[in-house]
Amino acid sequence: MKILITGATGLIGQALVKALVEKKHQVLIVSRSVKSTKRLNFPAEVIVGDLNKGPLRDLRVNDVDVVINLAGEPVASGRWTDAKKKKIYDSRISVTQNLVKSLTQKTTAFISSSAVGFYSDRGDEVLNEDSAPGHDFLAKVCVDWENAVGEFPGRKVFIRTGVVLSAKGGALEKMLPPFRLGLGGPLAGGLQWMSWIHLEDMVNLYVWAVENQKANAAYNAVSPYPVSNRHFTEVLAKTLGKGVGPSVPLFAMKILFGEMASVLVASQKASSQKAITEGFVFKHAFLPEALHNLFPAPTK
């Protein structure tokens, strides 16, 4: 198939482009400049355009079969100033709306990233795709992001992503420095649930959504076995051959991160049963195996 991707230079995007090309799909990447795609060492055409400013005008878009929308300002980098929150919101909602306007009837599926932040902080509640959305800033972003696909006439798939685990890049890379020093500890006591997913499963889920014509809904992109933040901390420390450090108190996190601290300690026990029931198979379902896959030997 001919597949158009936004956000292709990010953590998930780079791995996904590689997987799609290996499966013989033709990939077109949307970028504001050709230069920013140089890090992608795979054959993919570049459509230059800025979806923040309006729809794409490149005629190659007319022949696209599937769109994968990964674009968005990083949520967990920097404090949430008013300007940062506007970027987070606009880079998802405006971009998605303009992307939909760029398409013709040839495009049969629109697969868009979303996040388990859709549900906000829900304690021990098991969250499936029919659970009501939350009410905080990130939940509003996710709800409006999904709604921005609007009346697109084909298949609509929303991938509500948890914490993506990768040896290089993403949230885990930011966690590693204190853990490598034996200082990594639970966040705010560590009782909150973490819904996580290995990068390989994350990519496979997108490929599954592309190739499975029956996929036409929201799916929680999380391992079948969420863990508490404390348990995650203990398993990660053990995998790295280190001890567990002291818990990081919530007040300290608020000083460091401001409003974003509430996202870092939000409890989300998301279920991936819907994708499993429809045929998706996780390769890295259990946390110890997933982390050992990423870090095969203890790091000294």
Short mmCIF file of N, CA, C and O in Angstrom, two decimals, residues 81-130:
data_model
loop_
_atom_site.label_atom_id
_atom_site.label_comp_id
_atom_site.label_asym_id
_atom_site.label_seq_id
_atom_site.Cartn_x
_atom_site.Cartn_y
_atom_site.Cartn_z
N THR A 81 4.19 25.82 30.11
CA THR A 81 3.79 27.22 30.07
C THR A 81 2.54 27.32 29.20
O THR A 81 2.17 26.36 28.50
N ASP A 82 1.91 28.48 29.20
CA ASP A 82 0.74 28.66 28.33
C ASP A 82 1.12 28.46 26.86
O ASP A 82 0.37 27.87 26.08
N ALA A 83 2.32 28.95 26.50
CA ALA A 83 2.78 28.81 25.12
C ALA A 83 3.03 27.35 24.77
O ALA A 83 2.69 26.89 23.67
N LYS A 84 3.62 26.60 25.71
CA LYS A 84 3.89 25.18 25.48
C LYS A 84 2.57 24.40 25.33
O LYS A 84 2.44 23.56 24.43
N LYS A 85 1.60 24.69 26.18
CA LYS A 85 0.31 23.99 26.10
C LYS A 85 -0.39 24.30 24.78
O LYS A 85 -1.04 23.40 24.20
N LYS A 86 -0.26 25.51 24.30
CA LYS A 86 -0.86 25.86 23.01
C LYS A 86 -0.21 25.06 21.88
O LYS A 86 -0.89 24.57 20.96
N LYS A 87 1.13 24.90 21.96
CA LYS A 87 1.83 24.10 20.95
C LYS A 87 1.40 22.64 21.00
O LYS A 87 1.20 22.01 19.96
N ILE A 88 1.28 22.10 22.22
CA ILE A 88 0.84 20.71 22.38
C ILE A 88 -0.53 20.52 21.74
O ILE A 88 -0.76 19.54 21.03
N TYR A 89 -1.42 21.46 21.99
CA TYR A 89 -2.80 21.35 21.48
C TYR A 89 -2.85 21.57 19.96
O TYR A 89 -3.35 20.71 19.22
N ASP A 90 -2.30 22.68 19.50
CA ASP A 90 -2.42 23.03 18.08
C ASP A 90 -1.69 22.03 17.19
O ASP A 90 -2.14 21.74 16.07
N SER A 91 -0.55 21.50 17.65
CA SER A 91 0.24 20.58 16.83
C SER A 91 -0.47 19.24 16.64
O SER A 91 -0.04 18.42 15.83
N ARG A 92 -1.53 19.02 17.38
CA ARG A 92 -2.32 17.81 17.21
C ARG A 92 -3.65 18.10 16.51
O ARG A 92 -3.98 17.49 15.50
N ILE A 93 -4.38 19.05 17.04
CA ILE A 93 -5.73 19.28 16.51
C ILE A 93 -5.69 19.95 15.14
O ILE A 93 -6.28 19.46 14.16
N SER A 94 -4.96 21.06 15.02
CA SER A 94 -4.90 21.77 13.73
C SER A 94 -4.25 20.91 12.65
O SER A 94 -4.73 20.85 11.51
N VAL A 95 -3.18 20.22 13.01
CA VAL A 95 -2.48 19.37 12.05
C VAL A 95 -3.40 18.25 11.56
O VAL A 95 -3.47 17.96 10.36
N THR A 96 -4.13 17.62 12.48
CA THR A 96 -5.02 16.53 12.10
C THR A 96 -6.14 17.04 11.18
O THR A 96 -6.46 16.41 10.17
N GLN A 97 -6.73 18.17 11.54
CA GLN A 97 -7.80 18.74 10.70
C GLN A 97 -7.30 19.04 9.29
O GLN A 97 -7.97 18.73 8.30
N ASN A 98 -6.11 19.63 9.20
CA ASN A 98 -5.56 19.97 7.88
C ASN A 98 -5.15 18.73 7.11
O ASN A 98 -5.23 18.71 5.87
N LEU A 99 -4.73 17.70 7.82
CA LEU A 99 -4.37 16.45 7.15
C LEU A 99 -5.61 15.81 6.53
O LEU A 99 -5.58 15.34 5.39
N VAL A 100 -6.71 15.79 7.28
CA VAL A 100 -7.97 15.24 6.74
C VAL A 100 -8.40 16.01 5.49
O VAL A 100 -8.84 15.41 4.50
N LYS A 101 -8.26 17.33 5.53
CA LYS A 101 -8.64 18.15 4.38
C LYS A 101 -7.76 17.90 3.16
O LYS A 101 -8.14 18.23 2.04
N SER A 102 -6.57 17.31 3.37
CA SER A 102 -5.64 17.07 2.28
C SER A 102 -5.99 15.83 1.47
O SER A 102 -5.48 15.64 0.36
N LEU A 103 -6.86 14.97 1.99
CA LEU A 103 -7.06 13.64 1.43
C LEU A 103 -8.18 13.59 0.41
O LEU A 103 -9.09 14.42 0.40
N THR A 104 -8.10 12.57 -0.45
CA THR A 104 -9.15 12.30 -1.43
C THR A 104 -9.86 11.00 -1.04
O THR A 104 -9.50 10.34 -0.07
N GLN A 105 -10.83 10.61 -1.83
CA GLN A 105 -11.58 9.38 -1.57
C GLN A 105 -10.73 8.14 -1.75
O GLN A 105 -11.12 7.04 -1.34
N LYS A 106 -9.55 8.28 -2.33
CA LYS A 106 -8.64 7.13 -2.51
C LYS A 106 -8.16 6.60 -1.16
O LYS A 106 -7.89 5.41 -1.00
N THR A 107 -8.06 7.49 -0.17
CA THR A 107 -7.57 7.10 1.16
C THR A 107 -8.67 6.38 1.92
O THR A 107 -9.74 6.94 2.16
N THR A 108 -8.39 5.14 2.32
CA THR A 108 -9.44 4.31 2.93
C THR A 108 -9.30 4.16 4.45
O THR A 108 -10.20 3.65 5.10
N ALA A 109 -8.16 4.59 5.01
CA ALA A 109 -7.97 4.44 6.46
C ALA A 109 -7.15 5.59 7.02
O ALA A 109 -6.16 6.02 6.41
N PHE A 110 -7.58 6.08 8.17
CA PHE A 110 -6.87 7.15 8.88
C PHE A 110 -6.53 6.60 10.27
O PHE A 110 -7.42 6.38 11.09
N ILE A 111 -5.23 6.38 10.51
CA ILE A 111 -4.77 5.81 11.78
C ILE A 111 -4.04 6.90 12.54
O ILE A 111 -3.02 7.41 12.08
N SER A 112 -4.57 7.27 13.70
CA SER A 112 -4.03 8.42 14.42
C SER A 112 -3.55 8.04 15.82
O SER A 112 -4.20 7.27 16.53
N SER A 113 -2.42 8.60 16.17
CA SER A 113 -1.94 8.45 17.53
C SER A 113 -2.86 9.18 18.50
O SER A 113 -3.47 10.19 18.16
N SER A 114 -2.98 8.64 19.70
CA SER A 114 -3.64 9.29 20.82
C SER A 114 -2.87 8.85 22.06
O SER A 114 -1.71 8.45 21.94
N ALA A 115 -3.45 8.91 23.23
CA ALA A 115 -2.70 8.53 24.44
C ALA A 115 -3.65 8.08 25.53
O ALA A 115 -4.83 8.45 25.55
N VAL A 116 -3.13 7.26 26.46
CA VAL A 116 -3.95 6.85 27.60
C VAL A 116 -4.23 8.04 28.52
O VAL A 116 -5.05 7.94 29.44
N GLY A 117 -3.57 9.17 28.26
CA GLY A 117 -3.91 10.41 28.95
C GLY A 117 -5.36 10.80 28.70
O GLY A 117 -5.91 11.65 29.41
N PHE A 118 -5.99 10.17 27.71
CA PHE A 118 -7.41 10.33 27.41
C PHE A 118 -8.25 10.12 28.67
O PHE A 118 -9.29 10.75 28.87
N TYR A 119 -7.79 9.21 29.56
CA TYR A 119 -8.59 8.81 30.73
C TYR A 119 -8.28 9.61 32.00
O TYR A 119 -9.01 9.50 32.98
N SER A 120 -7.20 10.38 32.00
CA SER A 120 -6.73 11.11 33.19
C SER A 120 -6.37 10.14 34.31
O SER A 120 -6.16 8.95 34.08
N ASP A 121 -6.30 10.64 35.54
CA ASP A 121 -5.92 9.85 36.71
C ASP A 121 -7.15 9.11 37.22
O ASP A 121 -8.11 9.72 37.68
N ARG A 122 -7.11 7.75 37.18
CA ARG A 122 -8.31 6.97 37.51
C ARG A 122 -8.07 5.91 38.59
O ARG A 122 -8.87 4.98 38.73
N GLY A 123 -6.96 6.02 39.35
CA GLY A 123 -6.73 5.10 40.45
C GLY A 123 -6.63 3.67 39.98
O GLY A 123 -5.89 3.34 39.05
N ASP A 124 -7.42 2.76 40.62
CA ASP A 124 -7.35 1.33 40.32
C ASP A 124 -8.39 0.89 39.28
O ASP A 124 -8.51 -0.30 39.00
N GLU A 125 -9.13 1.82 38.71
CA GLU A 125 -10.16 1.47 37.73
C GLU A 125 -9.53 0.88 36.47
O GLU A 125 -8.55 1.41 35.93
N VAL A 126 -10.06 -0.24 36.01
CA VAL A 126 -9.60 -0.83 34.75
C VAL A 126 -10.21 -0.03 33.61
O VAL A 126 -11.44 0.12 33.52
N LEU A 127 -9.37 0.46 32.71
CA LEU A 127 -9.82 1.36 31.66
C LEU A 127 -9.81 0.67 30.31
O LEU A 127 -8.77 0.27 29.79
N ASN A 128 -11.00 0.51 29.74
CA ASN A 128 -11.07 0.01 28.37
C ASN A 128 -11.47 1.17 27.45
O ASN A 128 -11.70 2.29 27.90
N GLU A 129 -11.54 0.87 26.18
CA GLU A 129 -11.75 1.94 25.19
C GLU A 129 -13.11 2.62 25.31
O GLU A 129 -13.31 3.71 24.76
N ASP A 130 -14.05 2.00 26.03
CA ASP A 130 -15.37 2.61 26.23
C ASP A 130 -15.44 3.44 27.51
O ASP A 130 -16.47 4.05 27.79
#
